[in-house]
């Protein structure tokens, strides 16, 4: 079956008791067992829940994890999912991460995992020679994003995975911006794929959640052990909402990507814009790689740099109307934010400057509104 068909049917079997085409939400926290010391499929909802299982089956199928014996896990947030990955590490281990990553991931790696003795290096994952110089004998995990956040850099997932494996490390990636609609990193050699389900998987700004997809059964079992031990699971209602969002994800993402492409092309020729960072533009340095590893579009996230200072950029972000000033992304409504003061404020100022998170950057999450209306909104903000 094609992607959009599987998104509707896999893990979403009709209810055998009532014939309901939408599976019921199981809010139960505990389940009666057949006998003392005899365990049924479900015992306690931290360890497993029917509604969460349905969602995880769908995700595993769409990400390509189930095809190789792996699976998917649903978490309370995207950061909880990343934390589960890093919780497998031990004191003295080293993480090599891309320099264009979400501010929350930066904070976790530099200000939480360091307390456990985990070392971290940021390097430009778009320059594989430079990136390889970041490896150490104790590197256990590579963590990258493509497109990156907020500079929309493109990492060659296949090459990064091959490099990680040559150095004896796992390769994990945050594929939130691309979604499995456009890119499936497990098929390119990645070991772990993470999504903030709050974004495109849910798609309607009404849930918090995170997802991991893993192709290897033993690695999946280890991550499940950590999740069950630490307990940051996605609740049944959020699982239901995510499953509902998945059914329209392909339609949403492809339409949003089409609008984003048109907006990026228009912004690229605007006199008040210094530069546009969008992989769909032939001038983007990662365009060729993105064209190879993303199918059906280049995503709905655009970053551009205003020809102005911090205050002018702030005023621009506050002047839009359809583009609502808010963090997060990936939903039906369009959002705008200033990374330096919002999503990436957790970066140390020195690292913001070092890794190109300038005061003039503006990040757009393009929703499902009409292109003409979104263009008009940005036009009046420029004025």
mmCIF file of C-alpha atoms in Angstrom:
data_model
loop_
_atom_site.group_PDB
_atom_site.id
_atom_site.type_symbol
_atom_site.label_atom_id
_atom_site.label_comp_id
_atom_site.label_asym_id
_atom_site.label_seq_id
_atom_site.Cartn_x
_atom_site.Cartn_y
_atom_site.Cartn_z
ATOM 1 C CA UNK A 1 0.000 0.000 0.000
ATOM 2 C CA UNK A 2 1.087 3.579 -0.605
ATOM 3 C CA UNK A 3 2.147 5.884 2.247
ATOM 4 C CA UNK A 4 -1.149 7.776 2.556
ATOM 5 C CA UNK A 5 -3.139 4.516 2.602
ATOM 6 C CA UNK A 6 -0.953 2.993 5.312
ATOM 7 C CA UNK A 7 -1.239 6.216 7.318
ATOM 8 C CA UNK A 8 -4.990 5.654 7.491
ATOM 9 C CA UNK A 9 -5.166 1.892 7.997
ATOM 10 C CA UNK A 10 -2.033 0.474 9.678
ATOM 11 C CA UNK A 11 -2.518 0.287 13.442
ATOM 12 C CA UNK A 12 -6.068 1.549 13.089
ATOM 13 C CA UNK A 13 -8.107 -1.662 12.898
ATOM 14 C CA UNK A 14 -11.847 -1.381 13.481
ATOM 15 C CA UNK A 15 -12.986 -2.159 17.002
ATOM 16 C CA UNK A 16 -13.862 -5.902 17.097
ATOM 17 C CA UNK A 17 -16.519 -5.422 19.783
ATOM 18 C CA UNK A 18 -18.524 -2.605 18.221
ATOM 19 C CA UNK A 19 -17.312 -2.338 14.629
ATOM 20 C CA UNK A 20 -16.285 1.311 15.213
ATOM 21 C CA UNK A 21 -13.995 2.423 12.371
ATOM 22 C CA UNK A 22 -11.980 4.539 14.835
ATOM 23 C CA UNK A 23 -10.368 2.519 17.667
ATOM 24 C CA UNK A 24 -11.507 3.590 21.147
ATOM 25 C CA UNK A 25 -9.257 5.592 23.491
ATOM 26 C CA UNK A 26 -8.081 3.411 26.380
ATOM 27 C CA UNK A 27 -7.646 5.725 29.353
ATOM 28 C CA UNK A 28 -7.136 2.892 31.843
ATOM 29 C CA UNK A 29 -3.977 3.116 33.938
ATOM 30 C CA UNK A 30 -3.954 -0.558 34.929
ATOM 31 C CA UNK A 31 -5.233 -3.865 33.564
ATOM 32 C CA UNK A 32 -6.518 -7.018 35.304
ATOM 33 C CA UNK A 33 -4.128 -9.963 34.962
ATOM 34 C CA UNK A 34 -5.046 -13.637 34.402
ATOM 35 C CA UNK A 35 -3.292 -14.710 37.591
ATOM 36 C CA UNK A 36 -0.632 -13.766 40.148
ATOM 37 C CA UNK A 37 2.640 -13.621 38.257
ATOM 38 C CA UNK A 38 0.858 -14.284 34.970
ATOM 39 C CA UNK A 39 0.987 -11.331 32.637
ATOM 40 C CA UNK A 40 -1.316 -10.338 29.822
ATOM 41 C CA UNK A 41 -0.301 -8.099 26.925
ATOM 42 C CA UNK A 42 -0.988 -4.984 29.013
ATOM 43 C CA UNK A 43 -0.441 -4.579 32.730
ATOM 44 C CA UNK A 44 0.284 -0.910 33.515
ATOM 45 C CA UNK A 45 -0.011 1.972 31.071
ATOM 46 C CA UNK A 46 3.511 3.225 31.621
ATOM 47 C CA UNK A 47 4.727 -0.083 30.188
ATOM 48 C CA UNK A 48 2.133 -0.314 27.429
ATOM 49 C CA UNK A 49 -1.299 0.934 26.479
ATOM 50 C CA UNK A 50 -3.600 -0.204 23.620
ATOM 51 C CA UNK A 51 -4.019 3.321 22.225
ATOM 52 C CA UNK A 52 -0.283 3.976 22.365
ATOM 53 C CA UNK A 53 0.393 0.596 20.747
ATOM 54 C CA UNK A 54 -1.862 1.521 17.808
ATOM 55 C CA UNK A 55 0.043 4.759 17.243
ATOM 56 C CA UNK A 56 3.430 3.065 17.557
ATOM 57 C CA UNK A 57 2.436 0.450 14.989
ATOM 58 C CA UNK A 58 1.488 3.181 12.509
ATOM 59 C CA UNK A 59 4.720 5.123 13.070
ATOM 60 C CA UNK A 60 6.911 2.029 12.821
ATOM 61 C CA UNK A 61 5.328 1.186 9.484
ATOM 62 C CA UNK A 62 5.558 4.695 8.006
ATOM 63 C CA UNK A 63 9.166 5.170 9.122
ATOM 64 C CA UNK A 64 10.270 1.797 7.752
ATOM 65 C CA UNK A 65 11.150 0.419 11.203
ATOM 66 C CA UNK A 66 8.830 -2.577 11.208
ATOM 67 C CA UNK A 67 10.257 -3.800 7.894
ATOM 68 C CA UNK A 68 13.558 -4.668 9.626
ATOM 69 C CA UNK A 69 12.162 -5.977 12.912
ATOM 70 C CA UNK A 70 12.336 -2.733 14.856
ATOM 71 C CA UNK A 71 9.578 -0.525 16.175
ATOM 72 C CA UNK A 72 8.500 2.892 17.419
ATOM 73 C CA UNK A 73 7.996 4.472 20.831
ATOM 74 C CA UNK A 74 5.735 7.402 21.764
ATOM 75 C CA UNK A 75 6.821 9.936 24.396
ATOM 76 C CA UNK A 76 5.380 12.874 26.303
ATOM 77 C CA UNK A 77 7.378 15.351 24.176
ATOM 78 C CA UNK A 78 10.083 15.495 21.558
ATOM 79 C CA UNK A 79 12.632 16.378 24.245
ATOM 80 C CA UNK A 80 11.577 13.318 26.254
ATOM 81 C CA UNK A 81 12.286 11.215 23.163
ATOM 82 C CA UNK A 82 15.768 12.737 22.709
ATOM 83 C CA UNK A 83 16.449 12.318 26.423
ATOM 84 C CA UNK A 84 15.630 8.620 26.134
ATOM 85 C CA UNK A 85 18.354 8.293 23.495
ATOM 86 C CA UNK A 86 20.936 10.166 25.553
ATOM 87 C CA UNK A 87 19.991 8.176 28.674
ATOM 88 C CA UNK A 88 21.577 5.136 27.038
ATOM 89 C CA UNK A 89 24.944 6.899 27.306
ATOM 90 C CA UNK A 90 27.371 6.510 30.189
ATOM 91 C CA UNK A 91 29.759 8.858 31.947
ATOM 92 C CA UNK A 92 32.762 9.444 29.725
ATOM 93 C CA UNK A 93 30.886 8.915 26.467
ATOM 94 C CA UNK A 94 31.019 11.571 23.768
ATOM 95 C CA UNK A 95 28.263 12.964 21.518
ATOM 96 C CA UNK A 96 29.083 14.564 18.186
ATOM 97 C CA UNK A 97 26.179 16.790 17.143
ATOM 98 C CA UNK A 98 25.529 19.003 14.168
ATOM 99 C CA UNK A 99 25.857 22.738 14.725
ATOM 100 C CA UNK A 100 22.372 23.470 13.338
ATOM 101 C CA UNK A 101 20.134 21.821 15.931
ATOM 102 C CA UNK A 102 17.072 22.755 17.970
ATOM 103 C CA UNK A 103 17.774 24.910 21.015
ATOM 104 C CA UNK A 104 16.172 22.379 23.352
ATOM 105 C CA UNK A 105 18.522 19.646 22.116
ATOM 106 C CA UNK A 106 21.471 22.007 22.619
ATOM 107 C CA UNK A 107 20.331 22.702 26.189
ATOM 108 C CA UNK A 108 19.864 18.997 26.978
ATOM 109 C CA UNK A 109 23.299 18.067 25.642
ATOM 110 C CA UNK A 110 25.235 20.973 27.153
ATOM 111 C CA UNK A 111 23.428 21.670 30.407
ATOM 112 C CA UNK A 112 21.894 18.356 31.505
ATOM 113 C CA UNK A 113 23.941 15.505 30.019
ATOM 114 C CA UNK A 114 27.163 17.220 31.026
ATOM 115 C CA UNK A 115 26.094 16.658 34.643
ATOM 116 C CA UNK A 116 26.233 12.917 33.954
ATOM 117 C CA UNK A 117 29.749 13.211 32.533
ATOM 118 C CA UNK A 118 28.728 13.029 28.862
ATOM 119 C CA UNK A 119 30.940 15.136 26.592
ATOM 120 C CA UNK A 120 29.548 17.060 23.616
ATOM 121 C CA UNK A 121 31.043 18.576 20.477
ATOM 122 C CA UNK A 122 29.155 20.631 17.890
ATOM 123 C CA UNK A 123 30.453 20.523 14.317
ATOM 124 C CA UNK A 124 29.188 21.495 10.882
ATOM 125 C CA UNK A 125 27.492 18.337 9.593
ATOM 126 C CA UNK A 126 27.240 19.798 6.084
ATOM 127 C CA UNK A 127 31.048 19.659 5.787
ATOM 128 C CA UNK A 128 31.808 15.956 6.228
ATOM 129 C CA UNK A 129 35.570 16.484 6.439
ATOM 130 C CA UNK A 130 35.148 18.982 9.261
ATOM 131 C CA UNK A 131 32.485 16.821 10.879
ATOM 132 C CA UNK A 132 34.740 13.767 10.901
ATOM 133 C CA UNK A 133 37.415 15.710 12.746
ATOM 134 C CA UNK A 134 34.930 15.976 15.624
ATOM 135 C CA UNK A 135 34.986 12.239 16.307
ATOM 136 C CA UNK A 136 36.853 10.922 19.342
ATOM 137 C CA UNK A 137 37.655 7.381 20.459
ATOM 138 C CA UNK A 138 34.784 7.658 22.980
ATOM 139 C CA UNK A 139 32.166 8.971 20.493
ATOM 140 C CA UNK A 140 29.066 6.829 20.966
ATOM 141 C CA UNK A 141 26.347 8.938 19.346
ATOM 142 C CA UNK A 142 26.064 11.227 16.335
ATOM 143 C CA UNK A 143 23.065 13.584 16.391
ATOM 144 C CA UNK A 144 22.049 15.638 13.348
ATOM 145 C CA UNK A 145 19.031 17.412 11.843
ATOM 146 C CA UNK A 146 18.104 17.902 8.196
ATOM 147 C CA UNK A 147 16.810 20.441 7.434
ATOM 148 C CA UNK A 148 18.565 21.957 10.435
ATOM 149 C CA UNK A 149 16.968 24.294 12.917
ATOM 150 C CA UNK A 150 16.991 27.252 12.351
ATOM 151 C CA UNK A 151 19.452 27.636 9.430
ATOM 152 C CA UNK A 152 17.817 24.956 7.246
ATOM 153 C CA UNK A 153 21.164 23.311 6.559
ATOM 154 C CA UNK A 154 21.062 19.944 4.783
ATOM 155 C CA UNK A 155 22.982 16.950 6.133
ATOM 156 C CA UNK A 156 23.612 13.926 3.947
ATOM 157 C CA UNK A 157 22.010 11.304 6.186
ATOM 158 C CA UNK A 158 23.490 8.332 4.313
ATOM 159 C CA UNK A 159 27.027 9.729 4.472
ATOM 160 C CA UNK A 160 26.673 10.736 8.135
ATOM 161 C CA UNK A 161 25.396 7.276 9.044
ATOM 162 C CA UNK A 162 28.239 5.562 7.207
ATOM 163 C CA UNK A 163 30.761 7.793 8.957
ATOM 164 C CA UNK A 164 29.221 7.166 12.378
ATOM 165 C CA UNK A 165 29.296 3.417 11.876
ATOM 166 C CA UNK A 166 32.934 3.522 10.733
ATOM 167 C CA UNK A 167 33.740 5.150 14.078
ATOM 168 C CA UNK A 168 31.644 2.669 16.068
ATOM 169 C CA UNK A 169 28.899 5.155 16.925
ATOM 170 C CA UNK A 170 25.137 5.187 16.515
ATOM 171 C CA UNK A 171 23.589 7.758 14.195
ATOM 172 C CA UNK A 172 20.459 9.462 15.437
ATOM 173 C CA UNK A 173 18.605 12.273 13.703
ATOM 174 C CA UNK A 174 15.823 14.736 14.322
ATOM 175 C CA UNK A 175 13.688 14.446 11.192
ATOM 176 C CA UNK A 176 10.870 16.678 12.442
ATOM 177 C CA UNK A 177 11.161 19.274 9.662
ATOM 178 C CA UNK A 178 11.241 16.757 6.813
ATOM 179 C CA UNK A 179 8.670 14.282 8.204
ATOM 180 C CA UNK A 180 8.484 10.697 6.871
ATOM 181 C CA UNK A 181 6.380 12.069 4.027
ATOM 182 C CA UNK A 182 9.500 13.611 2.472
ATOM 183 C CA UNK A 183 12.378 11.635 3.993
ATOM 184 C CA UNK A 184 12.812 8.321 5.843
ATOM 185 C CA UNK A 185 16.300 8.269 7.394
ATOM 186 C CA UNK A 186 16.151 4.621 8.500
ATOM 187 C CA UNK A 187 16.142 3.716 4.804
ATOM 188 C CA UNK A 188 19.323 5.820 4.421
ATOM 189 C CA UNK A 189 21.239 4.055 7.202
ATOM 190 C CA UNK A 190 20.271 5.991 10.338
ATOM 191 C CA UNK A 191 19.877 3.972 13.543
ATOM 192 C CA UNK A 192 17.395 6.208 15.363
ATOM 193 C CA UNK A 193 14.881 8.713 13.997
ATOM 194 C CA UNK A 194 13.203 11.234 16.286
ATOM 195 C CA UNK A 195 10.157 13.398 15.632
ATOM 196 C CA UNK A 196 8.456 15.982 17.726
ATOM 197 C CA UNK A 197 4.912 14.679 17.256
ATOM 198 C CA UNK A 198 3.753 18.094 18.455
ATOM 199 C CA UNK A 199 4.593 19.312 14.967
ATOM 200 C CA UNK A 200 3.636 17.684 11.633
ATOM 201 C CA UNK A 201 2.581 14.304 13.006
ATOM 202 C CA UNK A 202 -0.116 15.981 15.102
ATOM 203 C CA UNK A 203 -0.426 18.974 12.813
ATOM 204 C CA UNK A 204 -3.038 21.015 14.675
ATOM 205 C CA UNK A 205 -1.271 22.719 17.622
ATOM 206 C CA UNK A 206 -3.286 20.697 20.113
ATOM 207 C CA UNK A 207 -0.946 18.048 21.538
ATOM 208 C CA UNK A 208 2.521 17.465 22.968
ATOM 209 C CA UNK A 209 4.424 14.355 21.991
ATOM 210 C CA UNK A 210 7.625 12.780 20.741
ATOM 211 C CA UNK A 211 8.421 9.704 18.672
ATOM 212 C CA UNK A 212 11.386 7.406 18.154
ATOM 213 C CA UNK A 213 11.629 4.909 15.300
ATOM 214 C CA UNK A 214 14.350 2.259 15.314
ATOM 215 C CA UNK A 215 15.057 -0.455 12.769
ATOM 216 C CA UNK A 216 17.171 -2.747 14.958
ATOM 217 C CA UNK A 217 15.323 -4.983 17.433
ATOM 218 C CA UNK A 218 18.047 -5.017 20.119
ATOM 219 C CA UNK A 219 18.376 -1.222 20.007
ATOM 220 C CA UNK A 220 14.602 -0.898 20.164
ATOM 221 C CA UNK A 221 14.531 -3.147 23.246
ATOM 222 C CA UNK A 222 17.165 -1.000 24.955
ATOM 223 C CA UNK A 223 15.237 2.207 24.252
ATOM 224 C CA UNK A 224 12.009 0.604 25.450
ATOM 225 C CA UNK A 225 13.769 -0.386 28.681
ATOM 226 C CA UNK A 226 14.896 3.218 29.232
ATOM 227 C CA UNK A 227 11.438 4.585 28.421
ATOM 228 C CA UNK A 228 9.706 2.178 30.773
ATOM 229 C CA UNK A 229 12.254 2.880 33.525
ATOM 230 C CA UNK A 230 12.008 6.674 33.233
ATOM 231 C CA UNK A 231 8.317 6.912 32.372
ATOM 232 C CA UNK A 232 8.008 9.829 29.923
ATOM 233 C CA UNK A 233 5.263 8.183 27.872
ATOM 234 C CA UNK A 234 2.673 9.815 25.626
ATOM 235 C CA UNK A 235 -0.805 9.782 27.167
ATOM 236 C CA UNK A 236 -3.729 7.973 25.512
ATOM 237 C CA UNK A 237 -5.557 11.136 24.444
ATOM 238 C CA UNK A 238 -2.410 12.549 22.830
ATOM 239 C CA UNK A 239 -1.839 9.196 21.108
ATOM 240 C CA UNK A 240 -5.357 9.342 19.688
ATOM 241 C CA UNK A 241 -4.853 12.914 18.465
ATOM 242 C CA UNK A 242 -1.533 11.992 16.854
ATOM 243 C CA UNK A 243 -3.107 8.996 15.114
ATOM 244 C CA UNK A 244 -5.829 11.274 13.798
ATOM 245 C CA UNK A 245 -3.252 13.789 12.555
ATOM 246 C CA UNK A 246 -1.265 11.104 10.756
ATOM 247 C CA UNK A 247 -4.197 10.342 8.473
ATOM 248 C CA UNK A 248 -3.875 13.732 6.756
ATOM 249 C CA UNK A 249 -0.117 14.232 7.204
ATOM 250 C CA UNK A 250 0.892 13.543 3.611
ATOM 251 C CA UNK A 251 -1.760 15.879 2.215
ATOM 252 C CA UNK A 252 -0.833 18.632 4.679
ATOM 253 C CA UNK A 253 2.930 18.383 4.287
ATOM 254 C CA UNK A 254 2.934 18.329 0.503
ATOM 255 C CA UNK A 255 0.554 21.287 0.234
ATOM 256 C CA UNK A 256 2.482 23.263 2.874
ATOM 257 C CA UNK A 257 5.717 22.497 1.021
ATOM 258 C CA UNK A 258 4.266 23.827 -2.233
ATOM 259 C CA UNK A 259 3.276 27.098 -0.573
ATOM 260 C CA UNK A 260 6.647 27.370 1.174
ATOM 261 C CA UNK A 261 8.447 26.948 -2.147
ATOM 262 C CA UNK A 262 6.503 29.862 -3.651
ATOM 263 C CA UNK A 263 7.090 32.071 -0.606
ATOM 264 C CA UNK A 264 10.810 31.259 -0.562
ATOM 265 C CA UNK A 265 11.142 32.195 -4.239
ATOM 266 C CA UNK A 266 9.311 35.471 -3.622
ATOM 267 C CA UNK A 267 11.373 36.323 -0.524
ATOM 268 C CA UNK A 268 14.579 35.500 -2.392
ATOM 269 C CA UNK A 269 13.983 38.454 -4.687
ATOM 270 C CA UNK A 270 12.858 40.920 -1.996
ATOM 271 C CA UNK A 271 14.942 44.066 -1.554
ATOM 272 C CA UNK A 272 14.682 44.002 2.259
ATOM 273 C CA UNK A 273 15.806 40.386 2.619
ATOM 274 C CA UNK A 274 19.525 39.697 2.973
ATOM 275 C CA UNK A 275 19.264 35.953 2.286
ATOM 276 C CA UNK A 276 16.750 33.098 2.226
ATOM 277 C CA UNK A 277 17.577 29.699 3.687
ATOM 278 C CA UNK A 278 15.397 27.106 1.972
ATOM 279 C CA UNK A 279 16.637 23.887 0.373
ATOM 280 C CA UNK A 280 14.141 24.194 -2.473
ATOM 281 C CA UNK A 281 16.114 27.126 -3.906
ATOM 282 C CA UNK A 282 18.796 26.018 -6.400
ATOM 283 C CA UNK A 283 21.180 28.502 -4.747
ATOM 284 C CA UNK A 284 20.964 26.687 -1.404
ATOM 285 C CA UNK A 285 24.284 24.866 -0.785
ATOM 286 C CA UNK A 286 22.433 21.681 0.189
ATOM 287 C CA UNK A 287 19.947 21.731 -2.687
ATOM 288 C CA UNK A 288 21.417 18.750 -4.554
ATOM 289 C CA UNK A 289 21.527 16.548 -1.423
ATOM 290 C CA UNK A 290 18.018 17.589 -0.408
ATOM 291 C CA UNK A 291 16.746 16.804 -3.897
ATOM 292 C CA UNK A 292 18.229 13.333 -3.564
ATOM 293 C CA UNK A 293 17.063 12.436 -0.045
ATOM 294 C CA UNK A 294 13.739 14.286 0.085
ATOM 295 C CA UNK A 295 10.885 13.230 -2.185
ATOM 296 C CA UNK A 296 7.799 15.308 -2.867
ATOM 297 C CA UNK A 297 9.004 18.680 -1.637
ATOM 298 C CA UNK A 298 11.553 20.498 0.495
ATOM 299 C CA UNK A 299 9.449 21.074 3.591
ATOM 300 C CA UNK A 300 7.361 23.927 4.925
ATOM 301 C CA UNK A 301 9.970 25.674 7.084
ATOM 302 C CA UNK A 302 11.683 28.808 5.758
ATOM 303 C CA UNK A 303 14.340 30.913 7.437
ATOM 304 C CA UNK A 304 15.334 34.278 6.040
ATOM 305 C CA UNK A 305 17.578 37.052 7.275
ATOM 306 C CA UNK A 306 16.188 40.544 7.394
ATOM 307 C CA UNK A 307 18.426 43.386 6.350
ATOM 308 C CA UNK A 308 18.155 44.873 9.840
ATOM 309 C CA UNK A 309 19.272 44.607 13.464
ATOM 310 C CA UNK A 310 17.798 42.745 16.458
ATOM 311 C CA UNK A 311 15.159 45.401 17.215
ATOM 312 C CA UNK A 312 14.021 45.721 13.601
ATOM 313 C CA UNK A 313 13.753 41.951 13.302
ATOM 314 C CA UNK A 314 11.734 41.831 16.502
ATOM 315 C CA UNK A 315 9.354 44.507 15.186
ATOM 316 C CA UNK A 316 8.879 42.625 11.913
ATOM 317 C CA UNK A 317 7.928 39.422 13.754
ATOM 318 C CA UNK A 318 5.445 41.365 15.860
ATOM 319 C CA UNK A 319 3.875 43.054 12.813
ATOM 320 C CA UNK A 320 2.434 39.997 11.043
ATOM 321 C CA UNK A 321 -1.168 38.937 11.528
ATOM 322 C CA UNK A 322 -1.743 35.604 9.767
ATOM 323 C CA UNK A 323 1.759 34.514 10.740
ATOM 324 C CA UNK A 324 1.224 34.268 14.488
ATOM 325 C CA UNK A 325 4.163 35.032 16.787
ATOM 326 C CA UNK A 326 4.798 31.731 18.539
ATOM 327 C CA UNK A 327 7.345 28.979 18.955
ATOM 328 C CA UNK A 328 6.579 25.514 17.577
ATOM 329 C CA UNK A 329 5.782 24.694 13.965
ATOM 330 C CA UNK A 330 4.227 22.192 11.602
ATOM 331 C CA UNK A 331 0.548 22.955 12.142
ATOM 332 C CA UNK A 332 -2.244 24.160 9.868
ATOM 333 C CA UNK A 333 -1.790 27.768 11.002
ATOM 334 C CA UNK A 334 1.344 29.686 9.986
ATOM 335 C CA UNK A 335 3.757 30.843 12.675
ATOM 336 C CA UNK A 336 6.668 33.273 12.827
ATOM 337 C CA UNK A 337 9.489 33.618 15.330
ATOM 338 C CA UNK A 338 12.883 35.228 15.940
ATOM 339 C CA UNK A 339 15.263 32.345 16.800
ATOM 340 C CA UNK A 340 17.770 34.539 18.650
ATOM 341 C CA UNK A 341 15.154 35.592 21.203
ATOM 342 C CA UNK A 342 12.824 32.583 21.124
ATOM 343 C CA UNK A 343 13.527 29.004 19.963
ATOM 344 C CA UNK A 344 17.315 29.329 20.275
ATOM 345 C CA UNK A 345 17.561 31.651 23.262
ATOM 346 C CA UNK A 346 18.877 28.636 25.213
ATOM 347 C CA UNK A 347 22.054 28.735 23.103
ATOM 348 C CA UNK A 348 24.907 30.547 24.784
ATOM 349 C CA UNK A 349 25.409 33.912 23.047
ATOM 350 C CA UNK A 350 28.892 32.857 21.930
ATOM 351 C CA UNK A 351 27.544 29.675 20.325
ATOM 352 C CA UNK A 352 24.715 31.585 18.612
ATOM 353 C CA UNK A 353 27.294 33.832 16.976
ATOM 354 C CA UNK A 354 29.644 30.939 16.188
ATOM 355 C CA UNK A 355 26.960 28.828 14.522
ATOM 356 C CA UNK A 356 25.185 31.528 12.545
ATOM 357 C CA UNK A 357 22.059 32.157 14.649
ATOM 358 C CA UNK A 358 22.166 35.882 13.925
ATOM 359 C CA UNK A 359 19.875 38.555 15.350
ATOM 360 C CA UNK A 360 18.312 39.126 11.925
ATOM 361 C CA UNK A 361 17.109 35.572 11.365
ATOM 362 C CA UNK A 362 13.356 34.974 11.054
ATOM 363 C CA UNK A 363 11.859 31.481 10.963
ATOM 364 C CA UNK A 364 8.543 30.809 9.263
ATOM 365 C CA UNK A 365 6.365 27.745 9.673
ATOM 366 C CA UNK A 366 4.109 27.777 6.621
ATOM 367 C CA UNK A 367 0.611 26.502 7.278
ATOM 368 C CA UNK A 368 -2.339 25.744 5.048
ATOM 369 C CA UNK A 369 -3.497 29.293 4.383
ATOM 370 C CA UNK A 370 -3.572 30.535 0.793
ATOM 371 C CA UNK A 371 -0.235 31.654 -0.630
ATOM 372 C CA UNK A 372 -1.674 35.026 -1.672
ATOM 373 C CA UNK A 373 -2.835 35.794 1.869
ATOM 374 C CA UNK A 374 0.470 34.797 3.470
ATOM 375 C CA UNK A 375 2.413 36.875 0.951
ATOM 376 C CA UNK A 376 0.176 39.871 1.627
ATOM 377 C CA UNK A 377 0.745 39.478 5.369
ATOM 378 C CA UNK A 378 4.521 39.503 4.982
ATOM 379 C CA UNK A 379 4.246 42.424 2.549
ATOM 380 C CA UNK A 380 2.475 44.614 5.089
ATOM 381 C CA UNK A 381 5.044 43.651 7.733
ATOM 382 C CA UNK A 382 7.865 44.765 5.411
ATOM 383 C CA UNK A 383 6.078 48.081 5.002
#
